Amino acid sequence: MHSLGFHGGVHESVAPAEVACVLQGEGPAPEPGALEGSPHDERRVAADGESGIERARQDSAQAGVGVVEARYFTIDSLTLENGEKLEHLTLAYETYGALNEDKTNAILILHALSGDAHAAGVDAEHNNPGWWDSMIGPGRAFDTYKYFVICANVLGGCKGSTGPSSINPATGRHYALDFPIVTINDMADAQKRLIDHLGIDKLLTAVGGSM
């Protein structure tokens, strides 16, 4: 079994929305090119009482991560726990937020058995919200101002990732009942390959549902 590492460090960066928000308060317009931290911004935040930054955080939290699209990662070959091999398999996944320079702020979200990779935002193709949209986004529990959040459909999930409904490259037909039995270890192995592909050595944490 391949283990997923964890790292305690978090690098927090200031989001562009936080810079822009202090330029939207009452009073005269700032000089072109004014940035957060300038004397003008300090006066603006002080005059506002509750800072424009906090208001912008609240607005972003309501908006969520916006429109998202699934991505796809291909694994050339994966040996399963039972010794069988799957060739040219695909994992569907989504990401939210940005990976920091040290690559220490990545969180893996694990869906329940019948779930999928669409955990947050609005799906660009079907226009439906993610199944954990209330938890992932700016200012939410998994704050995408701070964290790089990943959710992948598990191996065998059939919702973008290779499973019984996929085409068997050896036969040109759907796997159907010929799809091999996969275990939680096999699913974790496939997701570890994705984490490696994203250049992440250690996850900050992994959080999920029933599996």
mmCIF file of C-alpha atoms in Angstrom:
data_model
loop_
_atom_site.group_PDB
_atom_site.id
_atom_site.type_symbol
_atom_site.label_atom_id
_atom_site.label_comp_id
_atom_site.label_asym_id
_atom_site.label_seq_id
_atom_site.Cartn_x
_atom_site.Cartn_y
_atom_site.Cartn_z
ATOM 1 C CA MET A 1 0.000 0.000 0.000
ATOM 2 C CA HIS A 2 1.278 3.411 -0.849
ATOM 3 C CA SER A 3 0.783 5.892 1.974
ATOM 4 C CA LEU A 4 -0.172 9.521 1.485
ATOM 5 C CA GLY A 5 2.137 11.824 3.462
ATOM 6 C CA PHE A 6 1.038 14.783 5.546
ATOM 7 C CA HIS A 7 2.773 18.084 6.178
ATOM 8 C CA GLY A 8 2.005 20.595 8.928
ATOM 9 C CA GLY A 9 3.211 23.780 7.182
ATOM 10 C CA VAL A 10 0.814 26.187 5.507
ATOM 11 C CA HIS A 11 1.844 29.149 3.406
ATOM 12 C CA GLU A 12 -0.834 31.831 3.342
ATOM 13 C CA SER A 13 -0.826 34.371 0.557
ATOM 14 C CA VAL A 14 -2.991 37.465 0.107
ATOM 15 C CA ALA A 15 -5.632 36.932 -2.565
ATOM 16 C CA PRO A 16 -6.043 39.533 -5.329
ATOM 17 C CA ALA A 17 -9.623 40.094 -4.181
ATOM 18 C CA GLU A 18 -8.287 41.310 -0.831
ATOM 19 C CA VAL A 19 -6.187 43.933 -2.579
ATOM 20 C CA ALA A 20 -9.009 45.103 -4.810
ATOM 21 C CA CYS A 21 -11.614 45.340 -2.065
ATOM 22 C CA VAL A 22 -10.001 48.228 -0.215
ATOM 23 C CA LEU A 23 -10.269 50.298 -3.360
ATOM 24 C CA GLN A 24 -14.069 50.082 -3.352
ATOM 25 C CA GLY A 25 -14.982 52.035 -0.188
ATOM 26 C CA GLU A 26 -16.382 55.515 0.298
ATOM 27 C CA GLY A 27 -14.352 58.629 -0.432
ATOM 28 C CA PRO A 28 -12.119 59.884 -3.230
ATOM 29 C CA ALA A 29 -10.756 57.428 -5.787
ATOM 30 C CA PRO A 30 -7.183 56.220 -5.178
ATOM 31 C CA GLU A 31 -4.342 57.191 -7.410
ATOM 32 C CA PRO A 32 -3.794 54.782 -10.333
ATOM 33 C CA GLY A 33 -1.603 51.885 -9.265
ATOM 34 C CA ALA A 34 -2.412 52.223 -5.554
ATOM 35 C CA LEU A 35 -1.783 48.915 -3.777
ATOM 36 C CA GLU A 36 -2.691 47.444 -0.434
ATOM 37 C CA GLY A 37 -0.374 48.693 2.277
ATOM 38 C CA SER A 38 -0.096 52.222 0.855
ATOM 39 C CA PRO A 39 -1.000 55.224 3.107
ATOM 40 C CA HIS A 40 -4.166 55.687 1.052
ATOM 41 C CA ASP A 41 -5.301 52.112 1.775
ATOM 42 C CA GLU A 42 -4.518 52.431 5.479
ATOM 43 C CA ARG A 43 -6.763 55.512 5.719
ATOM 44 C CA ARG A 44 -9.497 53.731 3.763
ATOM 45 C CA VAL A 45 -9.507 50.642 5.989
ATOM 46 C CA ALA A 46 -9.502 52.798 9.143
ATOM 47 C CA ALA A 47 -12.398 54.905 7.829
ATOM 48 C CA ASP A 48 -14.462 51.848 6.962
ATOM 49 C CA GLY A 49 -14.432 50.432 10.488
ATOM 50 C CA GLU A 50 -14.939 46.828 9.419
ATOM 51 C CA SER A 51 -12.324 46.691 6.702
ATOM 52 C CA GLY A 52 -13.115 46.327 3.033
ATOM 53 C CA ILE A 53 -10.969 43.212 3.130
ATOM 54 C CA GLU A 54 -13.433 41.491 5.447
ATOM 55 C CA ARG A 55 -16.377 42.502 3.247
ATOM 56 C CA ALA A 56 -14.617 41.110 0.186
ATOM 57 C CA ARG A 57 -13.952 37.844 2.008
ATOM 58 C CA GLN A 58 -17.651 37.550 2.798
ATOM 59 C CA ASP A 59 -18.615 38.276 -0.814
ATOM 60 C CA SER A 60 -16.134 35.689 -2.087
ATOM 61 C CA ALA A 61 -17.388 33.107 0.399
ATOM 62 C CA GLN A 62 -20.906 33.542 -0.968
ATOM 63 C CA ALA A 63 -19.705 33.265 -4.574
ATOM 64 C CA GLY A 64 -17.638 30.113 -3.967
ATOM 65 C CA VAL A 65 -14.998 28.888 -6.411
ATOM 66 C CA GLY A 66 -17.063 29.707 -9.509
ATOM 67 C CA VAL A 67 -17.293 27.628 -12.695
ATOM 68 C CA VAL A 68 -15.037 24.567 -12.800
ATOM 69 C CA GLU A 69 -14.102 21.897 -15.328
ATOM 70 C CA ALA A 70 -12.907 18.350 -14.738
ATOM 71 C CA ARG A 71 -9.337 17.418 -15.635
ATOM 72 C CA TYR A 72 -8.033 13.992 -16.578
ATOM 73 C CA PHE A 73 -4.842 12.163 -15.647
ATOM 74 C CA THR A 74 -3.729 9.003 -17.444
ATOM 75 C CA ILE A 75 -1.775 6.189 -15.787
ATOM 76 C CA ASP A 76 -0.009 3.938 -18.275
ATOM 77 C CA SER A 77 -0.160 0.808 -16.129
ATOM 78 C CA LEU A 78 -1.280 -0.031 -12.591
ATOM 79 C CA THR A 79 -0.768 -3.372 -10.860
ATOM 80 C CA LEU A 80 -3.658 -4.138 -8.530
ATOM 81 C CA GLU A 81 -3.511 -5.903 -5.166
ATOM 82 C CA ASN A 82 -4.796 -9.112 -6.752
ATOM 83 C CA GLY A 83 -1.933 -9.106 -9.278
ATOM 84 C CA GLU A 84 -3.995 -8.038 -12.280
ATOM 85 C CA LYS A 85 -2.918 -5.053 -14.348
ATOM 86 C CA LEU A 86 -4.969 -2.176 -15.709
ATOM 87 C CA GLU A 87 -3.510 -0.433 -18.744
ATOM 88 C CA HIS A 88 -4.066 3.181 -19.816
ATOM 89 C CA LEU A 89 -6.478 4.078 -17.037
ATOM 90 C CA THR A 90 -7.835 7.566 -16.389
ATOM 91 C CA LEU A 91 -8.578 9.517 -13.214
ATOM 92 C CA ALA A 92 -10.978 12.467 -13.395
ATOM 93 C CA TYR A 93 -10.209 15.236 -10.905
ATOM 94 C CA GLU A 94 -10.865 18.863 -10.024
ATOM 95 C CA THR A 95 -8.697 21.376 -8.168
ATOM 96 C CA TYR A 96 -9.573 24.583 -6.329
ATOM 97 C CA GLY A 97 -7.254 27.317 -5.089
ATOM 98 C CA ALA A 98 -3.541 27.539 -5.853
ATOM 99 C CA LEU A 99 -0.583 25.408 -4.858
ATOM 100 C CA ASN A 100 1.915 27.505 -2.928
ATOM 101 C CA GLU A 101 5.595 27.799 -3.848
ATOM 102 C CA ASP A 102 6.661 25.225 -1.259
ATOM 103 C CA LYS A 103 3.833 22.865 -2.293
ATOM 104 C CA THR A 104 2.823 22.395 1.342
ATOM 105 C CA ASN A 105 -0.827 23.522 1.252
ATOM 106 C CA ALA A 106 -2.451 20.635 -0.659
ATOM 107 C CA ILE A 107 -5.557 18.940 0.726
ATOM 108 C CA LEU A 108 -7.037 15.790 -0.807
ATOM 109 C CA ILE A 109 -10.826 15.462 -0.583
ATOM 110 C CA LEU A 110 -12.115 11.880 -0.759
ATOM 111 C CA HIS A 111 -15.679 11.260 -1.913
ATOM 112 C CA ALA A 112 -18.035 8.556 -0.680
ATOM 113 C CA LEU A 113 -18.469 5.287 -2.608
ATOM 114 C CA SER A 114 -21.004 6.614 -5.129
ATOM 115 C CA GLY A 115 -19.544 10.151 -5.360
ATOM 116 C CA ASP A 116 -17.467 11.937 -7.960
ATOM 117 C CA ALA A 117 -14.693 14.503 -8.380
ATOM 118 C CA HIS A 118 -17.062 17.481 -8.566
ATOM 119 C CA ALA A 119 -16.816 18.605 -4.957
ATOM 120 C CA ALA A 120 -17.140 22.388 -5.345
ATOM 121 C CA GLY A 121 -18.104 25.173 -7.711
ATOM 122 C CA VAL A 122 -20.499 25.002 -10.653
ATOM 123 C CA ASP A 123 -19.860 22.341 -13.267
ATOM 124 C CA ALA A 124 -19.209 24.021 -16.625
ATOM 125 C CA GLU A 125 -20.984 21.286 -18.606
ATOM 126 C CA HIS A 126 -24.001 20.441 -16.448
ATOM 127 C CA ASN A 127 -24.323 23.647 -14.391
ATOM 128 C CA ASN A 128 -24.731 21.735 -11.114
ATOM 129 C CA PRO A 129 -23.064 22.636 -7.799
ATOM 130 C CA GLY A 130 -20.435 20.427 -6.194
ATOM 131 C CA TRP A 131 -21.507 17.934 -3.553
ATOM 132 C CA TRP A 132 -19.413 19.707 -0.853
ATOM 133 C CA ASP A 133 -19.694 23.234 -2.217
ATOM 134 C CA SER A 134 -20.667 24.644 1.173
ATOM 135 C CA MET A 135 -17.323 23.478 2.600
ATOM 136 C CA ILE A 136 -14.836 24.399 -0.158
ATOM 137 C CA GLY A 137 -14.106 27.932 -1.334
ATOM 138 C CA PRO A 138 -12.922 31.374 -0.233
ATOM 139 C CA GLY A 139 -13.552 31.827 3.488
ATOM 140 C CA ARG A 140 -15.076 28.366 3.878
ATOM 141 C CA ALA A 141 -13.834 25.418 5.946
ATOM 142 C CA PHE A 142 -11.371 24.453 3.219
ATOM 143 C CA ASP A 143 -10.402 28.027 2.419
ATOM 144 C CA THR A 144 -9.109 28.292 -1.143
ATOM 145 C CA TYR A 145 -7.324 31.528 -0.218
ATOM 146 C CA LYS A 146 -5.088 29.262 1.901
ATOM 147 C CA TYR A 147 -5.278 25.756 0.491
ATOM 148 C CA PHE A 148 -4.930 23.896 -2.802
ATOM 149 C CA VAL A 149 -7.825 21.443 -2.752
ATOM 150 C CA ILE A 150 -7.923 18.307 -4.909
ATOM 151 C CA CYS A 151 -10.785 15.868 -5.437
ATOM 152 C CA ALA A 152 -10.485 12.842 -7.746
ATOM 153 C CA ASN A 153 -13.034 10.259 -8.793
ATOM 154 C CA VAL A 154 -11.747 6.935 -7.469
ATOM 155 C CA LEU A 155 -10.552 4.104 -9.678
ATOM 156 C CA GLY A 156 -13.662 2.138 -10.672
ATOM 157 C CA GLY A 157 -15.894 5.157 -10.025
ATOM 158 C CA CYS A 158 -17.197 5.436 -13.616
ATOM 159 C CA LYS A 159 -17.675 9.211 -13.294
ATOM 160 C CA GLY A 160 -14.758 10.196 -15.463
ATOM 161 C CA SER A 161 -12.364 7.637 -13.990
ATOM 162 C CA THR A 162 -11.813 4.184 -15.463
ATOM 163 C CA GLY A 163 -14.408 1.640 -14.334
ATOM 164 C CA PRO A 164 -16.756 -1.058 -15.635
ATOM 165 C CA SER A 165 -18.432 1.379 -18.066
ATOM 166 C CA SER A 166 -15.085 2.304 -19.659
ATOM 167 C CA ILE A 167 -13.696 0.824 -22.855
ATOM 168 C CA ASN A 168 -11.207 -1.995 -22.386
ATOM 169 C CA PRO A 169 -8.255 -1.069 -24.645
ATOM 170 C CA ALA A 170 -7.508 -4.764 -25.151
ATOM 171 C CA THR A 171 -10.956 -5.595 -26.602
ATOM 172 C CA GLY A 172 -12.436 -2.284 -27.753
ATOM 173 C CA ARG A 173 -15.566 -3.064 -25.740
ATOM 174 C CA HIS A 174 -16.844 -1.944 -22.330
ATOM 175 C CA TYR A 175 -15.205 -3.741 -19.420
ATOM 176 C CA ALA A 176 -18.590 -4.511 -17.829
ATOM 177 C CA LEU A 177 -18.230 -7.693 -15.740
ATOM 178 C CA ASP A 178 -14.657 -8.145 -16.945
ATOM 179 C CA PHE A 179 -13.502 -5.151 -14.904
ATOM 180 C CA PRO A 180 -11.216 -6.461 -12.163
ATOM 181 C CA ILE A 181 -12.021 -6.193 -8.472
ATOM 182 C CA VAL A 182 -10.324 -3.117 -7.001
ATOM 183 C CA THR A 183 -9.625 -2.419 -3.345
ATOM 184 C CA ILE A 184 -9.260 0.745 -1.268
ATOM 185 C CA ASN A 185 -5.496 0.212 -1.532
ATOM 186 C CA ASP A 186 -5.776 0.210 -5.335
ATOM 187 C CA MET A 187 -7.787 3.447 -5.235
ATOM 188 C CA ALA A 188 -5.195 5.029 -2.931
ATOM 189 C CA ASP A 189 -2.378 3.847 -5.205
ATOM 190 C CA ALA A 190 -4.006 5.511 -8.229
ATOM 191 C CA GLN A 191 -4.574 8.755 -6.316
ATOM 192 C CA LYS A 192 -0.955 8.689 -5.096
ATOM 193 C CA ARG A 193 0.091 8.648 -8.770
ATOM 194 C CA LEU A 194 -2.039 11.755 -9.343
ATOM 195 C CA ILE A 195 -0.505 13.537 -6.330
ATOM 196 C CA ASP A 196 2.972 12.724 -7.672
ATOM 197 C CA HIS A 197 1.931 14.030 -11.100
ATOM 198 C CA LEU A 198 0.934 17.357 -9.495
ATOM 199 C CA GLY A 199 4.418 17.620 -7.992
ATOM 200 C CA ILE A 200 3.289 17.272 -4.377
ATOM 201 C CA ASP A 201 5.547 15.323 -2.006
ATOM 202 C CA LYS A 202 3.324 15.511 1.075
ATOM 203 C CA LEU A 203 -0.319 16.386 1.589
ATOM 204 C CA LEU A 204 -1.282 18.798 4.339
ATOM 205 C CA THR A 205 -4.197 16.463 5.094
ATOM 206 C CA ALA A 206 -6.795 14.170 3.510
ATOM 207 C CA VAL A 207 -10.476 14.440 4.397
ATOM 208 C CA GLY A 208 -13.414 12.473 3.151
ATOM 209 C CA GLY A 209 -16.599 10.508 3.428
ATOM 210 C CA SER A 210 -17.436 6.909 4.130
ATOM 211 C CA MET A 211 -14.392 5.349 2.472
#
